[in-house]
Amino acid sequence: MTDSASRPVVQDSEPLHQGTVVDGARGDSPSDTAVEASDRAAALLRQLTEAGVPADASSRRRSEYAYDASNYRVEPLAVAFPRTVEDVVAAVAACRASGTAIVARGGGTSMAGNAVGPGLVLDFSRHMDRVLGIDEEAGTVDVEPGVILATLSREVEYVTGGRRTFAPDPSSKNRATIGGAIGNDACGNHSVRYGRTSDHVAEIDLVTVDGARLTATETGLRATDLADSFSVATAESLTTSLTRLAQENLSAFRLELGRIPRQVSGYHLENLLPEKKFNVARAIVGSEGTWAIVVGARMKLVPKPASALLVCLGYEDVVDAARDIPTILEFSPAAVEGTDEAIVATMRHRRGPDAVLGLPEGRAWLFVDLDGDDPASVVAQADRLLTRLAQNGRLIQGRAAADPAERASLWRVREDGAGLSSRLASGGESWPGWEDSAVAPERLADYLADLRELLAEHELTGVMYGHFGAGCMHIRVTYDLRTEEGRKVFRQFTHQAAELVVRHGGSLSGEHGDGRARSELLPLMYSPAVMDAFSECRRLWDPAGILNPGSMTDPDPMDSHLALAGVPEREWRTSFDLSPAASAETDPWVHATQGCIGVGRCRADSGGVMCPSYRATRDEKDSTRGRARVLQDMVRGARTVEEGWRSEEVREALDLCLACKACSTDCPAGVDMATYKSEFFDHYYRGRLRPLAHFSLGWLPRWLKLTGRISSIVNAVLATPLGKVAAAAGGLTTKRALPRFAGAGEWRREIADADIGTAGGADAKDSVVLFVDTFTRGFRPEVAGASARVLADSGNAVECSADACCGLTWISTGQLGTAKRLLSKAAEALDDGTDRPIVVIEPSCAAALRKDLPELVHTEQAKRVAARVRSFASHLADRVAAGWQPSPARPLPAQAVLQTHCHEYSVFGSTAQRTVLEAAGVRDVVDANGCCGVAGNFGFEAQHYDVSMQVAENALAPALRATDHDTAVLTDGFSCARQVDQLDSSRPGLHLAQLLDQRSTPTTANDRHTKRTQELS
């Protein structure tokens, strides 16, 4: 790029007056009809298409981007996905020509409403997400704005051999982007040591509203390309104006700005002062996309500590914890984070009692990260800290968490705080709005004490967590944002809380920014002179007023555009019992769909299993959050309930949902998209022709009754070209090998051959019911015999049952009438008057009986049966805990690849199989953490095959490639075994029972697998 003539230009149709935004920058106005909005969107799309910028203005896409992680909903005109800086310049030109607002967006995790707005949303996370270069000697990294913070740190540490890292680490670091961190000056858990994003910026590349490409540096502002005469002139003009602004406000900037470590509210104009060397790069951090659009940056790196130790401290309450902060800071910690009991209780409620390990006694906790050059000195430092805190007299109990698993567990409690606090174990809800206030650390305890009194005055509860060591508190409050009266309380409390934090010398925001949530309150914190300077600075950068309107200066009211306001009160009848833990006046379906608060953990590229489709496509529509937002707009915008259930936008959003159930565990807010998909499809397809796969796979248990009688014929036909014809006729992919169908009596022969008897029957000590499910009977009968023998070896008296079906295939395809009938029969068959564990071989069937049964069949009998259900692996883990030692016939392989079935993971936890393997002597367990990609019917459907194979590349396929051919592959789930067979047909996926069986060995299982493969080849 050499001059302005070479940039993509969209001619202005008429002069644009300063401050004019013609697309309805304040949101929905009476004259802003749907037709007008559609016409503007179409015109904008034409311009973007002509410029080659990918964009989408569909109603589904607009719903996905109408929300972030805040309380607000502002529907955009369109969403663009720039791939290059040139795309950004072209998009800005198109918006400038029509006066269309522009909102730059990264991970969309803003809690203040910084990432929503009218006009065009630019999503940088889709394509402009590269680390361009790492210079260890200079201590900098060159990045595009869409790179994820955790990815950035990971790549820096890899390239530098662990010597350097990128420091800012907010709890959303595995989905938040560097552009977003620059936008609101994010900090993170280790900000006590490393400060804010503004402390780590060297240069920022920008595109201004007039199309100039500038670079902000630590000493000024220049054209990115010095041969670009237009940008050179723009840089010179802005430099002159910003210098004048600082000179005119020397006293105000010095007295009011930059007073405490976490003073993020407002613009950081103190960095323009002479003593700050006119640091424009730092000044632009925290401007929330209202000055210019960030298109690149050079960020500073820091040394990575050689050794670190987490010390966990238990207190009676958060005020006591805060009073010890000055003492803790004397020990130079890298992090001092805190949380209260409500978040811990919710995590244990949602993920099981073992979800939080190593927590000392108390009702509020601090997590203190100490680091140093060697482990011994860090341990000694921890001992001294615990001694000092004990002397203070407030500490109930403290301990160092040296175990890596404990450390990870404790940090996850803190990192999932926002989501966990939104839907509490008690059944209550909490919301942001006053979730980011900050004071000087030494004033934190007094501030929290006063804030609790203010909460009590308004009959509100604050769930408290945050960066105690930096004085920044993330307090989610139990507002009622659904009613007019509740919204009045929201406004009154927030205004009074702002006055309170100012009295304590603090800031409205400590890292989330002001956005739509707090910009209206800035005059309470700053003088008219500083507020005028903020406004003038913004006008210098954006005279048209099209960048992120509604925030910072001339803001929208804090209680406008609230997402929970204006949702019609209607009854949405469902088959699933979706009633919240506590009584609520909101319809259960509406309440369930509103569970997503936008924190975006489903967009993380590592950790947990959710969301496999997003990890494959990197498209917001394929994330749990994206689907939830479309559902939320369904209950908001449908003219009738019937119209809502027929929504094409929702059907499209749910298309690539694998129904893996991982979100029900991994999502901090507990969103269960598999259940919502099943419920929606049940309504959507009423009176409509279903996809063929809903019959071929959805009715699979019925077909297995037939194929069991003629299995030899079926298998013979499938081994011929007619097999692919049959697959295509059933809506199945012809690219995936079909499994061998077992004969009707095979599983019975396997059980008989196990020769386990009943050993006293139902009254025997340690008696269990072994439930032989449809998939085991129809495809893996040998696993039935192996399971029976292993249970007997573990000391169980085993009684077999196969007289029921869990209805799983009907549930996953949304045929809930049939599913409920089958589940009712299953409950009757299994309710034998005992409390014996019901051990289910196939984990997906176990999950259906444990979770879906009581939600679909609303009887005490269903609850009794569900409470007895165990997966095979979870039951064996309990036996190991009781002292059983597995004793397989032959030594087990030293290494095993573990593919935990998603339903096992979500309903029974992720540790059972590893526990049993380690007890059996398998020490090297390679976790394929993630969905296999088949997920029941999904991977067999013709239109989903390619995505299912992409999903396998998230974890399973790399794990297979990274291990030797003779490494055992553990796949308790039948669908997981089919994916392993698809990826490498020479390596059978084994059930845990086959691995542990005294008669069946990995070798014999492999022989059987080879024989079956030959039969179908």
PDB file of N, CA and C in Angstrom, residues 184-188 191 196 260-265 435-439 467 470-474 507-514 518:
ATOM      1  N   ASN A 184     -10.549  -3.611  26.176  1.00  0.00           N
ATOM      2  CA  ASN A 184     -11.013  -3.228  27.504  1.00  0.00           C
ATOM      3  C   ASN A 184      -9.932  -3.333  28.576  1.00  0.00           C
ATOM      4  N   ASP A 185      -8.668  -3.476  28.159  1.00  0.00           N
ATOM      5  CA  ASP A 185      -7.533  -3.492  29.093  1.00  0.00           C
ATOM      6  C   ASP A 185      -7.663  -4.635  30.096  1.00  0.00           C
ATOM      7  N   ALA A 186      -7.787  -5.849  29.558  1.00  0.00           N
ATOM      8  CA  ALA A 186      -7.943  -7.036  30.397  1.00  0.00           C
ATOM      9  C   ALA A 186      -6.710  -7.253  31.257  1.00  0.00           C
ATOM     10  N   CYS A 187      -6.924  -7.943  32.359  1.00  0.00           N
ATOM     11  CA  CYS A 187      -5.826  -8.184  33.304  1.00  0.00           C
ATOM     12  C   CYS A 187      -5.634  -9.678  33.506  1.00  0.00           C
ATOM     13  N   GLY A 188      -6.321 -10.246  34.477  1.00  0.00           N
ATOM     14  CA  GLY A 188      -6.217 -11.676  34.683  1.00  0.00           C
ATOM     15  C   GLY A 188      -5.793 -12.053  36.078  1.00  0.00           C
ATOM     16  N   SER A 191      -2.458 -10.575  37.685  1.00  0.00           N
ATOM     17  CA  SER A 191      -2.251  -9.139  37.507  1.00  0.00           C
ATOM     18  C   SER A 191      -1.525  -8.511  38.688  1.00  0.00           C
ATOM     19  N   ARG A 196      -1.869  -4.930  33.846  1.00  0.00           N
ATOM     20  CA  ARG A 196      -2.930  -4.971  32.846  1.00  0.00           C
ATOM     21  C   ARG A 196      -2.345  -5.144  31.445  1.00  0.00           C
ATOM     22  N   ILE A 260      -5.112   4.210  40.914  1.00  0.00           N
ATOM     23  CA  ILE A 260      -5.006   2.885  41.548  1.00  0.00           C
ATOM     24  C   ILE A 260      -4.663   1.859  40.480  1.00  0.00           C
ATOM     25  N   PRO A 261      -4.164   0.679  40.888  1.00  0.00           N
ATOM     26  CA  PRO A 261      -3.706  -0.301  39.894  1.00  0.00           C
ATOM     27  C   PRO A 261      -4.774  -0.713  38.887  1.00  0.00           C
ATOM     28  N   ARG A 262      -6.031  -0.783  39.310  1.00  0.00           N
ATOM     29  CA  ARG A 262      -7.079  -1.268  38.416  1.00  0.00           C
ATOM     30  C   ARG A 262      -8.057  -0.170  37.999  1.00  0.00           C
ATOM     31  N   GLN A 263      -7.576   1.031  37.774  1.00  0.00           N
ATOM     32  CA  GLN A 263      -8.461   2.103  37.315  1.00  0.00           C
ATOM     33  C   GLN A 263      -8.609   2.007  35.800  1.00  0.00           C
ATOM     34  N   VAL A 264      -9.577   1.195  35.385  1.00  0.00           N
ATOM     35  CA  VAL A 264      -9.787   0.945  33.954  1.00  0.00           C
ATOM     36  C   VAL A 264     -10.898   1.823  33.392  1.00  0.00           C
ATOM     37  N   SER A 265     -11.806   2.297  34.224  1.00  0.00           N
ATOM     38  CA  SER A 265     -12.928   3.100  33.736  1.00  0.00           C
ATOM     39  C   SER A 265     -12.464   4.364  33.027  1.00  0.00           C
ATOM     40  N   GLU A 435     -20.128  -6.036  38.263  1.00  0.00           N
ATOM     41  CA  GLU A 435     -19.267  -7.213  38.400  1.00  0.00           C
ATOM     42  C   GLU A 435     -17.787  -6.882  38.253  1.00  0.00           C
ATOM     43  N   ASP A 436     -17.414  -5.580  38.286  1.00  0.00           N
ATOM     44  CA  ASP A 436     -16.022  -5.288  37.955  1.00  0.00           C
ATOM     45  C   ASP A 436     -15.454  -4.107  38.712  1.00  0.00           C
ATOM     46  N   SER A 437     -16.018  -3.756  39.850  1.00  0.00           N
ATOM     47  CA  SER A 437     -15.518  -2.587  40.579  1.00  0.00           C
ATOM     48  C   SER A 437     -14.159  -2.876  41.196  1.00  0.00           C
ATOM     49  N   ALA A 438     -13.395  -1.824  41.440  1.00  0.00           N
ATOM     50  CA  ALA A 438     -12.037  -1.984  41.972  1.00  0.00           C
ATOM     51  C   ALA A 438     -11.702  -0.843  42.914  1.00  0.00           C
ATOM     52  N   VAL A 439     -10.947  -1.179  43.950  1.00  0.00           N
ATOM     53  CA  VAL A 439     -10.419  -0.185  44.884  1.00  0.00           C
ATOM     54  C   VAL A 439      -8.963  -0.532  45.147  1.00  0.00           C
ATOM     55  N   HIS A 467     -10.202 -10.716  41.751  1.00  0.00           N
ATOM     56  CA  HIS A 467      -8.769 -10.494  41.896  1.00  0.00           C
ATOM     57  C   HIS A 467      -8.512  -9.736  43.211  1.00  0.00           C
ATOM     58  N   ALA A 470      -5.485  -7.457  43.680  1.00  0.00           N
ATOM     59  CA  ALA A 470      -5.455  -6.193  42.937  1.00  0.00           C
ATOM     60  C   ALA A 470      -6.611  -5.288  43.321  1.00  0.00           C
ATOM     61  N   GLY A 471      -7.452  -5.748  44.263  1.00  0.00           N
ATOM     62  CA  GLY A 471      -8.584  -4.931  44.701  1.00  0.00           C
ATOM     63  C   GLY A 471      -9.742  -4.916  43.730  1.00  0.00           C
ATOM     64  N   CYS A 472      -9.788  -5.865  42.798  1.00  0.00           N
ATOM     65  CA  CYS A 472     -10.840  -5.888  41.767  1.00  0.00           C
ATOM     66  C   CYS A 472     -11.798  -7.038  42.044  1.00  0.00           C
ATOM     67  N   MET A 473     -13.082  -6.708  42.197  1.00  0.00           N
ATOM     68  CA  MET A 473     -14.082  -7.709  42.562  1.00  0.00           C
ATOM     69  C   MET A 473     -15.074  -7.950  41.433  1.00  0.00           C
ATOM     70  N   HIS A 474     -15.287  -9.231  41.138  1.00  0.00           N
ATOM     71  CA  HIS A 474     -16.323  -9.619  40.182  1.00  0.00           C
ATOM     72  C   HIS A 474     -17.531 -10.105  40.993  1.00  0.00           C
ATOM     73  N   SER A 507     -12.705   2.533  41.297  1.00  0.00           N
ATOM     74  CA  SER A 507     -13.065   2.634  39.885  1.00  0.00           C
ATOM     75  C   SER A 507     -14.305   1.783  39.603  1.00  0.00           C
ATOM     76  N   LEU A 508     -15.160   2.275  38.717  1.00  0.00           N
ATOM     77  CA  LEU A 508     -16.349   1.515  38.321  1.00  0.00           C
ATOM     78  C   LEU A 508     -15.962   0.190  37.675  1.00  0.00           C
ATOM     79  N   SER A 509     -14.845   0.211  36.967  1.00  0.00           N
ATOM     80  CA  SER A 509     -14.383  -0.978  36.268  1.00  0.00           C
ATOM     81  C   SER A 509     -12.914  -1.220  36.558  1.00  0.00           C
ATOM     82  N   GLY A 510     -12.558  -2.501  36.743  1.00  0.00           N
ATOM     83  CA  GLY A 510     -11.176  -2.865  37.000  1.00  0.00           C
ATOM     84  C   GLY A 510     -10.520  -3.639  35.888  1.00  0.00           C
ATOM     85  N   GLU A 511     -11.325  -4.138  34.930  1.00  0.00           N
ATOM     86  CA  GLU A 511     -10.749  -4.779  33.739  1.00  0.00           C
ATOM     87  C   GLU A 511     -11.771  -5.044  32.641  1.00  0.00           C
ATOM     88  N   HIS A 512     -13.056  -5.066  32.953  1.00  0.00           N
ATOM     89  CA  HIS A 512     -14.063  -5.382  31.942  1.00  0.00           C
ATOM     90  C   HIS A 512     -14.433  -4.182  31.085  1.00  0.00           C
ATOM     91  N   GLY A 513     -14.064  -3.003  31.514  1.00  0.00           N
ATOM     92  CA  GLY A 513     -14.439  -1.807  30.784  1.00  0.00           C
ATOM     93  C   GLY A 513     -15.810  -1.311  31.203  1.00  0.00           C
ATOM     94  N   ASP A 514     -16.225  -0.194  30.628  1.00  0.00           N
ATOM     95  CA  ASP A 514     -17.487   0.440  31.007  1.00  0.00           C
ATOM     96  C   ASP A 514     -18.644  -0.001  30.128  1.00  0.00           C
ATOM     97  N   ARG A 518     -21.749   0.607  32.382  1.00  0.00           N
ATOM     98  CA  ARG A 518     -21.285   1.605  33.345  1.00  0.00           C
ATOM     99  C   ARG A 518     -20.945   2.958  32.742  1.00  0.00           C
TER     100      ARG A 518
END
